[in-house]
């Protein structure tokens, strides 16, 4: 506003005094910027997000616009995925085809883990067959979701990837292997013994097979190259995703992507029934009872919720975002499957934020037709819109939410507000029981609680203290949720250098160039 009025002032009277004043202002402004940027990096302490002064005339604390929307400072950090000088790539001689390796999978993390494992084991990777037995009930194949050729060629210096098992290996006996979860490099080197007796290993399970931490830098960076360079969505998905983002930007410039996990199966699986009717709770219990591969049958919903293990309900999300300070007019893209309870339950969120949009509202029927029957392709669209959003808010920390959060960190610490579900549930209950007024004190507490949960740079968290043995791996922050420090570095002297990938292109996700904020920040 100040610049605008200065500009007006200058155009009206172009006296030398005004020009001197203008230059002075510019000078002062650049000093300000310099001082601002020279501040030392304080990990996990972004600029305070709370405006302390309260406005008695408003129901909630007023939060300044830029505090709501601006990404946390990235402190000069950049993506870095180039191999070190010690790295031995694999340039395969295709006539020497000897071994193969394939697995079932459905997620980014699993695919890129298997790229790294294949590299360690000197194996040829067969393009993954997506897991059709999961509750996604989806017949998509890899190339429906990802750009297969791009995946193969981008990684050709790292690992050999083939579309399918070669004919001559189809009938040879396979080693069917459940690799141990969270294994180290040493484990997989040892597993190379399997090649003495087998030419093909069938990896039966591929989730969390590779450790988050204590792996060589080059293996971690290979994971990032696989994730952020090699795995691009297929052209039809990429193109529609881009259109959806453009349409959102045309509507209001800025938007929140809310990953609202509130599907029937996820509620049945977690046993979370807070806010549901008795009939609904019973329906979920029966579903859990009848789903064989869900091991835990007897769940106390109250305890789940108090422990912070339940997704926020649509209503709770509404209360939460309002308390953070977002005005009711905020445009919110809802990334989700089918919401349990349908429109009635969604209206509990809509009463706080009427400006909710779904892909079904942004795209035409014809555009969505190709994806409609494929949950994983539809989720890919949500992934793109979430990745490009100004603010990403997951109501639950599932695989996709983690992958999006990590990708946003990689691309420049875009803002991700991660609800502290355990803390929030306590506050919601105090609000409900009248211990807290639904006014500034509640809002203030919620804002304090989330001051350091906005996606600012910080190193990946290790295991929870006091937990020993294998169980500690479960408590670590996943590599995919936060690839810092291995794939995000500070390169004051090499800015630019570390940013180009092998073919000289800017690394990262292709779509970043279209995001006004992402591109400007990079
Ligand atoms: C592949 O290996 C064979 C035998 O060692 C060699 O003659 C040939 O030149 C190699 N081809 C390439 C492309 O490296
Ligand atoms: C890795 O595979 C290549 C090609 O099959 C082979 O030439 C090389 O000796 C292997 N390296 C190890 C360590 O087994
Ligand atoms: C569930 O846990 C809560 C809190 O620990 C307890 O009060 C309640 O009785 C439990 N409900 C059942 C059905 O066990």
PDB file of C-alpha atoms in Angstrom, residues 56-297:
ATOM      1  CA  UNK A  56     -12.122  -6.965  20.933  1.00  0.00           C
ATOM      2  CA  UNK A  57     -14.516  -6.181  18.086  1.00  0.00           C
ATOM      3  CA  UNK A  58     -13.777  -9.417  16.263  1.00  0.00           C
ATOM      4  CA  UNK A  59     -14.647 -12.859  17.462  1.00  0.00           C
ATOM      5  CA  UNK A  60     -11.161 -14.236  16.889  1.00  0.00           C
ATOM      6  CA  UNK A  61      -7.705 -12.815  16.887  1.00  0.00           C
ATOM      7  CA  UNK A  62      -7.038 -11.101  13.620  1.00  0.00           C
ATOM      8  CA  UNK A  63      -4.188 -12.766  11.811  1.00  0.00           C
ATOM      9  CA  UNK A  64      -2.428 -10.726   9.172  1.00  0.00           C
ATOM     10  CA  UNK A  65      -2.957 -11.848   5.601  1.00  0.00           C
ATOM     11  CA  UNK A  66       0.673 -12.598   4.859  1.00  0.00           C
ATOM     12  CA  UNK A  67       0.990 -14.627   8.040  1.00  0.00           C
ATOM     13  CA  UNK A  68      -1.848 -16.779   6.837  1.00  0.00           C
ATOM     14  CA  UNK A  69      -0.529 -17.325   3.333  1.00  0.00           C
ATOM     15  CA  UNK A  70       3.193 -16.782   3.111  1.00  0.00           C
ATOM     16  CA  UNK A  71       5.509 -19.739   3.072  1.00  0.00           C
ATOM     17  CA  UNK A  72       7.929 -19.930   5.991  1.00  0.00           C
ATOM     18  CA  UNK A  73      11.408 -18.599   5.290  1.00  0.00           C
ATOM     19  CA  UNK A  74      13.545 -21.206   3.617  1.00  0.00           C
ATOM     20  CA  UNK A  75      16.766 -19.588   4.763  1.00  0.00           C
ATOM     21  CA  UNK A  76      18.508 -20.060   1.443  1.00  0.00           C
ATOM     22  CA  UNK A  77      17.930 -23.796   1.345  1.00  0.00           C
ATOM     23  CA  UNK A  78      17.623 -25.497  -2.023  1.00  0.00           C
ATOM     24  CA  UNK A  79      16.923 -28.895  -3.435  1.00  0.00           C
ATOM     25  CA  UNK A  80      20.107 -30.912  -3.929  1.00  0.00           C
ATOM     26  CA  UNK A  81      19.949 -34.335  -5.462  1.00  0.00           C
ATOM     27  CA  UNK A  82      23.188 -34.555  -7.415  1.00  0.00           C
ATOM     28  CA  UNK A  83      25.280 -37.593  -6.600  1.00  0.00           C
ATOM     29  CA  UNK A  84      28.568 -37.022  -4.810  1.00  0.00           C
ATOM     30  CA  UNK A  85      31.880 -37.663  -6.568  1.00  0.00           C
ATOM     31  CA  UNK A  86      32.054 -41.062  -4.866  1.00  0.00           C
ATOM     32  CA  UNK A  87      28.862 -42.258  -6.478  1.00  0.00           C
ATOM     33  CA  UNK A  88      29.083 -45.194  -8.838  1.00  0.00           C
ATOM     34  CA  UNK A  89      26.179 -45.045 -11.203  1.00  0.00           C
ATOM     35  CA  UNK A  90      25.095 -48.078 -13.128  1.00  0.00           C
ATOM     36  CA  UNK A  91      25.592 -47.894 -16.823  1.00  0.00           C
ATOM     37  CA  UNK A  92      24.301 -51.270 -17.829  1.00  0.00           C
ATOM     38  CA  UNK A  93      25.311 -53.162 -20.849  1.00  0.00           C
ATOM     39  CA  UNK A  94      21.965 -54.353 -22.034  1.00  0.00           C
ATOM     40  CA  UNK A  95      23.309 -57.569 -23.473  1.00  0.00           C
ATOM     41  CA  UNK A  96      24.284 -58.636 -19.997  1.00  0.00           C
ATOM     42  CA  UNK A  97      20.815 -58.925 -18.667  1.00  0.00           C
ATOM     43  CA  UNK A  98      20.990 -61.278 -15.763  1.00  0.00           C
ATOM     44  CA  UNK A  99      18.752 -60.575 -12.868  1.00  0.00           C
ATOM     45  CA  UNK A 100      15.396 -59.112 -12.148  1.00  0.00           C
ATOM     46  CA  UNK A 101      13.476 -57.878  -9.290  1.00  0.00           C
ATOM     47  CA  UNK A 102       9.865 -56.951  -9.036  1.00  0.00           C
ATOM     48  CA  UNK A 103       7.316 -56.039  -6.498  1.00  0.00           C
ATOM     49  CA  UNK A 104       3.845 -54.857  -5.788  1.00  0.00           C
ATOM     50  CA  UNK A 105       3.227 -51.350  -4.825  1.00  0.00           C
ATOM     51  CA  UNK A 106       0.939 -48.416  -4.737  1.00  0.00           C
ATOM     52  CA  UNK A 107       2.812 -45.497  -3.367  1.00  0.00           C
ATOM     53  CA  UNK A 108       5.579 -43.107  -4.281  1.00  0.00           C
ATOM     54  CA  UNK A 109       7.643 -43.994  -1.268  1.00  0.00           C
ATOM     55  CA  UNK A 110       7.566 -47.687  -2.011  1.00  0.00           C
ATOM     56  CA  UNK A 111       8.551 -47.202  -5.614  1.00  0.00           C
ATOM     57  CA  UNK A 112      11.483 -44.988  -4.828  1.00  0.00           C
ATOM     58  CA  UNK A 113      12.624 -47.289  -2.011  1.00  0.00           C
ATOM     59  CA  UNK A 114      12.684 -50.149  -4.479  1.00  0.00           C
ATOM     60  CA  UNK A 115      14.737 -48.073  -6.905  1.00  0.00           C
ATOM     61  CA  UNK A 116      17.298 -47.612  -4.140  1.00  0.00           C
ATOM     62  CA  UNK A 117      17.193 -51.271  -3.124  1.00  0.00           C
ATOM     63  CA  UNK A 118      17.629 -52.382  -6.744  1.00  0.00           C
ATOM     64  CA  UNK A 119      20.623 -50.061  -6.984  1.00  0.00           C
ATOM     65  CA  UNK A 120      22.197 -51.452  -3.822  1.00  0.00           C
ATOM     66  CA  UNK A 121      21.578 -55.049  -4.912  1.00  0.00           C
ATOM     67  CA  UNK A 122      22.735 -54.456  -8.452  1.00  0.00           C
ATOM     68  CA  UNK A 123      19.403 -55.650  -9.699  1.00  0.00           C
ATOM     69  CA  UNK A 124      17.330 -54.791 -12.690  1.00  0.00           C
ATOM     70  CA  UNK A 125      14.009 -53.404 -11.603  1.00  0.00           C
ATOM     71  CA  UNK A 126      10.859 -54.550 -13.285  1.00  0.00           C
ATOM     72  CA  UNK A 127       8.236 -51.825 -13.488  1.00  0.00           C
ATOM     73  CA  UNK A 128       6.041 -52.264 -10.449  1.00  0.00           C
ATOM     74  CA  UNK A 129       2.641 -53.776 -10.690  1.00  0.00           C
ATOM     75  CA  UNK A 130       0.320 -51.739  -8.579  1.00  0.00           C
ATOM     76  CA  UNK A 131      -1.400 -53.437  -5.736  1.00  0.00           C
ATOM     77  CA  UNK A 132      -4.889 -54.319  -6.879  1.00  0.00           C
ATOM     78  CA  UNK A 133      -5.811 -56.201  -3.785  1.00  0.00           C
ATOM     79  CA  UNK A 134      -5.885 -53.128  -1.603  1.00  0.00           C
ATOM     80  CA  UNK A 135      -9.194 -51.547  -0.843  1.00  0.00           C
ATOM     81  CA  UNK A 136      -8.674 -49.144  -3.710  1.00  0.00           C
ATOM     82  CA  UNK A 137     -10.092 -51.789  -6.020  1.00  0.00           C
ATOM     83  CA  UNK A 138      -8.380 -50.144  -8.896  1.00  0.00           C
ATOM     84  CA  UNK A 139      -7.287 -51.695 -12.176  1.00  0.00           C
ATOM     85  CA  UNK A 140      -4.771 -48.970 -13.041  1.00  0.00           C
ATOM     86  CA  UNK A 141      -1.357 -50.025 -14.211  1.00  0.00           C
ATOM     87  CA  UNK A 142       1.848 -48.096 -13.643  1.00  0.00           C
ATOM     88  CA  UNK A 143       1.728 -46.282 -16.971  1.00  0.00           C
ATOM     89  CA  UNK A 144      -1.824 -45.067 -16.320  1.00  0.00           C
ATOM     90  CA  UNK A 145      -0.535 -43.136 -13.360  1.00  0.00           C
ATOM     91  CA  UNK A 146       3.097 -42.411 -14.124  1.00  0.00           C
ATOM     92  CA  UNK A 147       5.060 -41.438 -17.186  1.00  0.00           C
ATOM     93  CA  UNK A 148       6.804 -44.754 -17.657  1.00  0.00           C
ATOM     94  CA  UNK A 149       9.345 -43.732 -20.255  1.00  0.00           C
ATOM     95  CA  UNK A 150      10.348 -40.726 -18.187  1.00  0.00           C
ATOM     96  CA  UNK A 151      10.782 -42.940 -15.143  1.00  0.00           C
ATOM     97  CA  UNK A 152      13.023 -45.376 -17.002  1.00  0.00           C
ATOM     98  CA  UNK A 153      15.176 -42.808 -18.792  1.00  0.00           C
ATOM     99  CA  UNK A 154      15.584 -40.422 -15.863  1.00  0.00           C
ATOM    100  CA  UNK A 155      17.079 -43.203 -13.773  1.00  0.00           C
ATOM    101  CA  UNK A 156      19.097 -44.894 -16.486  1.00  0.00           C
ATOM    102  CA  UNK A 157      22.381 -43.866 -14.897  1.00  0.00           C
ATOM    103  CA  UNK A 158      21.271 -45.237 -11.532  1.00  0.00           C
ATOM    104  CA  UNK A 159      19.452 -48.450 -12.070  1.00  0.00           C
ATOM    105  CA  UNK A 160      18.272 -50.497 -14.987  1.00  0.00           C
ATOM    106  CA  UNK A 161      14.505 -50.592 -15.278  1.00  0.00           C
ATOM    107  CA  UNK A 162      12.551 -52.780 -17.676  1.00  0.00           C
ATOM    108  CA  UNK A 163       8.854 -52.782 -18.478  1.00  0.00           C
ATOM    109  CA  UNK A 164       8.343 -56.440 -17.839  1.00  0.00           C
ATOM    110  CA  UNK A 165      10.140 -59.570 -16.884  1.00  0.00           C
ATOM    111  CA  UNK A 166      11.961 -60.894 -19.972  1.00  0.00           C
ATOM    112  CA  UNK A 167      10.470 -64.019 -21.554  1.00  0.00           C
ATOM    113  CA  UNK A 168      13.440 -66.206 -20.690  1.00  0.00           C
ATOM    114  CA  UNK A 169      13.035 -65.402 -16.992  1.00  0.00           C
ATOM    115  CA  UNK A 170       9.309 -65.875 -16.767  1.00  0.00           C
ATOM    116  CA  UNK A 171       9.493 -69.526 -15.864  1.00  0.00           C
ATOM    117  CA  UNK A 172      12.601 -69.633 -13.714  1.00  0.00           C
ATOM    118  CA  UNK A 173      11.909 -70.269 -10.030  1.00  0.00           C
ATOM    119  CA  UNK A 174      11.681 -67.029  -8.105  1.00  0.00           C
ATOM    120  CA  UNK A 175      12.784 -66.197  -4.617  1.00  0.00           C
ATOM    121  CA  UNK A 176       9.715 -64.764  -2.953  1.00  0.00           C
ATOM    122  CA  UNK A 177      11.060 -62.490  -0.322  1.00  0.00           C
ATOM    123  CA  UNK A 178       9.676 -60.416   2.509  1.00  0.00           C
ATOM    124  CA  UNK A 179      12.558 -58.092   3.201  1.00  0.00           C
ATOM    125  CA  UNK A 180      12.819 -56.951   6.795  1.00  0.00           C
ATOM    126  CA  UNK A 181      11.288 -53.530   7.452  1.00  0.00           C
ATOM    127  CA  UNK A 182      13.528 -50.470   7.773  1.00  0.00           C
ATOM    128  CA  UNK A 183      16.629 -52.336   6.681  1.00  0.00           C
ATOM    129  CA  UNK A 184      20.061 -50.869   6.227  1.00  0.00           C
ATOM    130  CA  UNK A 185      22.413 -50.905   3.270  1.00  0.00           C
ATOM    131  CA  UNK A 186      24.341 -53.786   4.888  1.00  0.00           C
ATOM    132  CA  UNK A 187      21.236 -55.938   4.999  1.00  0.00           C
ATOM    133  CA  UNK A 188      20.644 -55.589   1.270  1.00  0.00           C
ATOM    134  CA  UNK A 189      24.297 -56.226   0.454  1.00  0.00           C
ATOM    135  CA  UNK A 190      23.932 -59.443   2.384  1.00  0.00           C
ATOM    136  CA  UNK A 191      20.753 -60.259   0.515  1.00  0.00           C
ATOM    137  CA  UNK A 192      22.824 -60.293  -2.661  1.00  0.00           C
ATOM    138  CA  UNK A 193      23.589 -63.905  -1.752  1.00  0.00           C
ATOM    139  CA  UNK A 194      20.151 -64.645  -3.111  1.00  0.00           C
ATOM    140  CA  UNK A 195      21.581 -64.096  -6.572  1.00  0.00           C
ATOM    141  CA  UNK A 196      23.707 -67.211  -6.124  1.00  0.00           C
ATOM    142  CA  UNK A 197      20.628 -69.390  -6.393  1.00  0.00           C
ATOM    143  CA  UNK A 198      18.031 -67.196  -8.055  1.00  0.00           C
ATOM    144  CA  UNK A 199      17.765 -64.961 -11.043  1.00  0.00           C
ATOM    145  CA  UNK A 200      14.512 -63.363 -10.007  1.00  0.00           C
ATOM    146  CA  UNK A 201      13.446 -62.061  -6.640  1.00  0.00           C
ATOM    147  CA  UNK A 202       9.819 -61.324  -6.107  1.00  0.00           C
ATOM    148  CA  UNK A 203       9.559 -58.649  -3.448  1.00  0.00           C
ATOM    149  CA  UNK A 204       6.286 -59.450  -1.820  1.00  0.00           C
ATOM    150  CA  UNK A 205       6.055 -56.398   0.385  1.00  0.00           C
ATOM    151  CA  UNK A 206       7.549 -53.066  -0.450  1.00  0.00           C
ATOM    152  CA  UNK A 207       6.293 -50.663   2.187  1.00  0.00           C
ATOM    153  CA  UNK A 208       8.897 -49.254   4.595  1.00  0.00           C
ATOM    154  CA  UNK A 209      11.541 -51.775   3.585  1.00  0.00           C
ATOM    155  CA  UNK A 210      14.369 -49.237   3.679  1.00  0.00           C
ATOM    156  CA  UNK A 211      15.591 -47.354   6.750  1.00  0.00           C
ATOM    157  CA  UNK A 212      14.804 -43.658   7.037  1.00  0.00           C
ATOM    158  CA  UNK A 213      18.190 -42.807   8.442  1.00  0.00           C
ATOM    159  CA  UNK A 214      21.835 -43.863   8.513  1.00  0.00           C
ATOM    160  CA  UNK A 215      22.049 -44.639   4.820  1.00  0.00           C
ATOM    161  CA  UNK A 216      24.812 -43.323   2.551  1.00  0.00           C
ATOM    162  CA  UNK A 217      24.130 -39.836   1.213  1.00  0.00           C
ATOM    163  CA  UNK A 218      24.093 -41.113  -2.352  1.00  0.00           C
ATOM    164  CA  UNK A 219      21.385 -43.642  -1.587  1.00  0.00           C
ATOM    165  CA  UNK A 220      19.237 -40.950   0.011  1.00  0.00           C
ATOM    166  CA  UNK A 221      19.743 -38.678  -2.974  1.00  0.00           C
ATOM    167  CA  UNK A 222      18.865 -41.489  -5.316  1.00  0.00           C
ATOM    168  CA  UNK A 223      15.593 -41.840  -3.448  1.00  0.00           C
ATOM    169  CA  UNK A 224      14.954 -38.154  -4.041  1.00  0.00           C
ATOM    170  CA  UNK A 225      15.835 -38.362  -7.729  1.00  0.00           C
ATOM    171  CA  UNK A 226      13.404 -41.229  -8.047  1.00  0.00           C
ATOM    172  CA  UNK A 227      10.689 -39.394  -6.164  1.00  0.00           C
ATOM    173  CA  UNK A 228      10.979 -35.886  -7.435  1.00  0.00           C
ATOM    174  CA  UNK A 229      12.579 -36.240 -10.844  1.00  0.00           C
ATOM    175  CA  UNK A 230      11.685 -39.641 -12.171  1.00  0.00           C
ATOM    176  CA  UNK A 231       8.134 -40.108 -10.952  1.00  0.00           C
ATOM    177  CA  UNK A 232       6.030 -37.783 -13.037  1.00  0.00           C
ATOM    178  CA  UNK A 233       2.365 -38.347 -13.502  1.00  0.00           C
ATOM    179  CA  UNK A 234       1.189 -39.531 -16.886  1.00  0.00           C
ATOM    180  CA  UNK A 235       0.483 -36.707 -19.366  1.00  0.00           C
ATOM    181  CA  UNK A 236      -3.352 -36.850 -19.083  1.00  0.00           C
ATOM    182  CA  UNK A 237      -3.187 -36.585 -15.280  1.00  0.00           C
ATOM    183  CA  UNK A 238      -0.546 -33.875 -15.351  1.00  0.00           C
ATOM    184  CA  UNK A 239      -2.505 -31.849 -17.849  1.00  0.00           C
ATOM    185  CA  UNK A 240      -5.844 -32.006 -16.032  1.00  0.00           C
ATOM    186  CA  UNK A 241      -4.133 -31.364 -12.688  1.00  0.00           C
ATOM    187  CA  UNK A 242      -2.601 -28.219 -14.123  1.00  0.00           C
ATOM    188  CA  UNK A 243      -5.996 -27.085 -15.401  1.00  0.00           C
ATOM    189  CA  UNK A 244      -7.570 -27.573 -11.973  1.00  0.00           C
ATOM    190  CA  UNK A 245      -4.846 -25.472 -10.359  1.00  0.00           C
ATOM    191  CA  UNK A 246      -5.300 -22.726 -12.964  1.00  0.00           C
ATOM    192  CA  UNK A 247      -9.043 -22.678 -12.365  1.00  0.00           C
ATOM    193  CA  UNK A 248      -8.571 -22.360  -8.619  1.00  0.00           C
ATOM    194  CA  UNK A 249      -6.121 -19.525  -9.087  1.00  0.00           C
ATOM    195  CA  UNK A 250      -8.575 -17.760 -11.361  1.00  0.00           C
ATOM    196  CA  UNK A 251     -11.221 -17.951  -8.680  1.00  0.00           C
ATOM    197  CA  UNK A 252      -9.344 -16.302  -5.882  1.00  0.00           C
ATOM    198  CA  UNK A 253      -5.603 -16.291  -6.390  1.00  0.00           C
ATOM    199  CA  UNK A 254      -4.862 -18.216  -3.236  1.00  0.00           C
ATOM    200  CA  UNK A 255      -6.258 -21.435  -1.886  1.00  0.00           C
ATOM    201  CA  UNK A 256      -5.859 -23.988   0.852  1.00  0.00           C
ATOM    202  CA  UNK A 257      -5.734 -27.641  -0.131  1.00  0.00           C
ATOM    203  CA  UNK A 258      -7.354 -29.652   2.608  1.00  0.00           C
ATOM    204  CA  UNK A 259      -6.635 -33.354   2.593  1.00  0.00           C
ATOM    205  CA  UNK A 260      -9.771 -34.502   4.323  1.00  0.00           C
ATOM    206  CA  UNK A 261      -9.462 -38.144   5.283  1.00  0.00           C
ATOM    207  CA  UNK A 262     -12.953 -39.085   6.265  1.00  0.00           C
ATOM    208  CA  UNK A 263     -13.799 -42.111   4.209  1.00  0.00           C
ATOM    209  CA  UNK A 264     -15.803 -45.014   5.542  1.00  0.00           C
ATOM    210  CA  UNK A 265     -13.005 -47.571   5.381  1.00  0.00           C
ATOM    211  CA  UNK A 266     -10.510 -45.330   7.094  1.00  0.00           C
ATOM    212  CA  UNK A 267     -12.914 -44.612   9.944  1.00  0.00           C
ATOM    213  CA  UNK A 268     -13.739 -48.289  10.271  1.00  0.00           C
ATOM    214  CA  UNK A 269     -10.060 -49.196  10.277  1.00  0.00           C
ATOM    215  CA  UNK A 270      -9.078 -46.603  12.893  1.00  0.00           C
ATOM    216  CA  UNK A 271     -12.216 -47.181  14.947  1.00  0.00           C
ATOM    217  CA  UNK A 272     -12.899 -43.471  15.190  1.00  0.00           C
ATOM    218  CA  UNK A 273     -16.579 -42.801  15.745  1.00  0.00           C
ATOM    219  CA  UNK A 274     -16.596 -39.453  17.493  1.00  0.00           C
ATOM    220  CA  UNK A 275     -19.433 -37.299  16.190  1.00  0.00           C
ATOM    221  CA  UNK A 276     -21.140 -40.197  14.425  1.00  0.00           C
ATOM    222  CA  UNK A 277     -24.585 -41.619  15.129  1.00  0.00           C
ATOM    223  CA  UNK A 278     -24.941 -44.986  16.871  1.00  0.00           C
ATOM    224  CA  UNK A 279     -26.133 -46.552  13.628  1.00  0.00           C
ATOM    225  CA  UNK A 280     -23.058 -45.261  11.810  1.00  0.00           C
ATOM    226  CA  UNK A 281     -20.729 -46.486  14.557  1.00  0.00           C
ATOM    227  CA  UNK A 282     -22.317 -49.891  14.349  1.00  0.00           C
ATOM    228  CA  UNK A 283     -21.964 -49.979  10.561  1.00  0.00           C
ATOM    229  CA  UNK A 284     -18.248 -49.208  10.917  1.00  0.00           C
ATOM    230  CA  UNK A 285     -17.795 -51.852  13.591  1.00  0.00           C
ATOM    231  CA  UNK A 286     -19.362 -54.480  11.338  1.00  0.00           C
ATOM    232  CA  UNK A 287     -17.142 -53.451   8.454  1.00  0.00           C
ATOM    233  CA  UNK A 288     -14.065 -53.819  10.662  1.00  0.00           C
ATOM    234  CA  UNK A 289     -15.289 -57.157  11.934  1.00  0.00           C
ATOM    235  CA  UNK A 290     -15.687 -58.423   8.377  1.00  0.00           C
ATOM    236  CA  UNK A 291     -12.421 -57.171   6.935  1.00  0.00           C
ATOM    237  CA  UNK A 292     -10.054 -60.084   7.414  1.00  0.00           C
ATOM    238  CA  UNK A 293      -6.745 -58.315   6.922  1.00  0.00           C
ATOM    239  CA  UNK A 294      -7.449 -55.700   9.574  1.00  0.00           C
ATOM    240  CA  UNK A 295      -5.983 -57.302  12.644  1.00  0.00           C
ATOM    241  CA  UNK A 296      -7.282 -55.051  15.411  1.00  0.00           C
ATOM    242  CA  UNK A 297     -10.999 -55.537  15.937  1.00  0.00           C
TER     243      UNK A 297
END
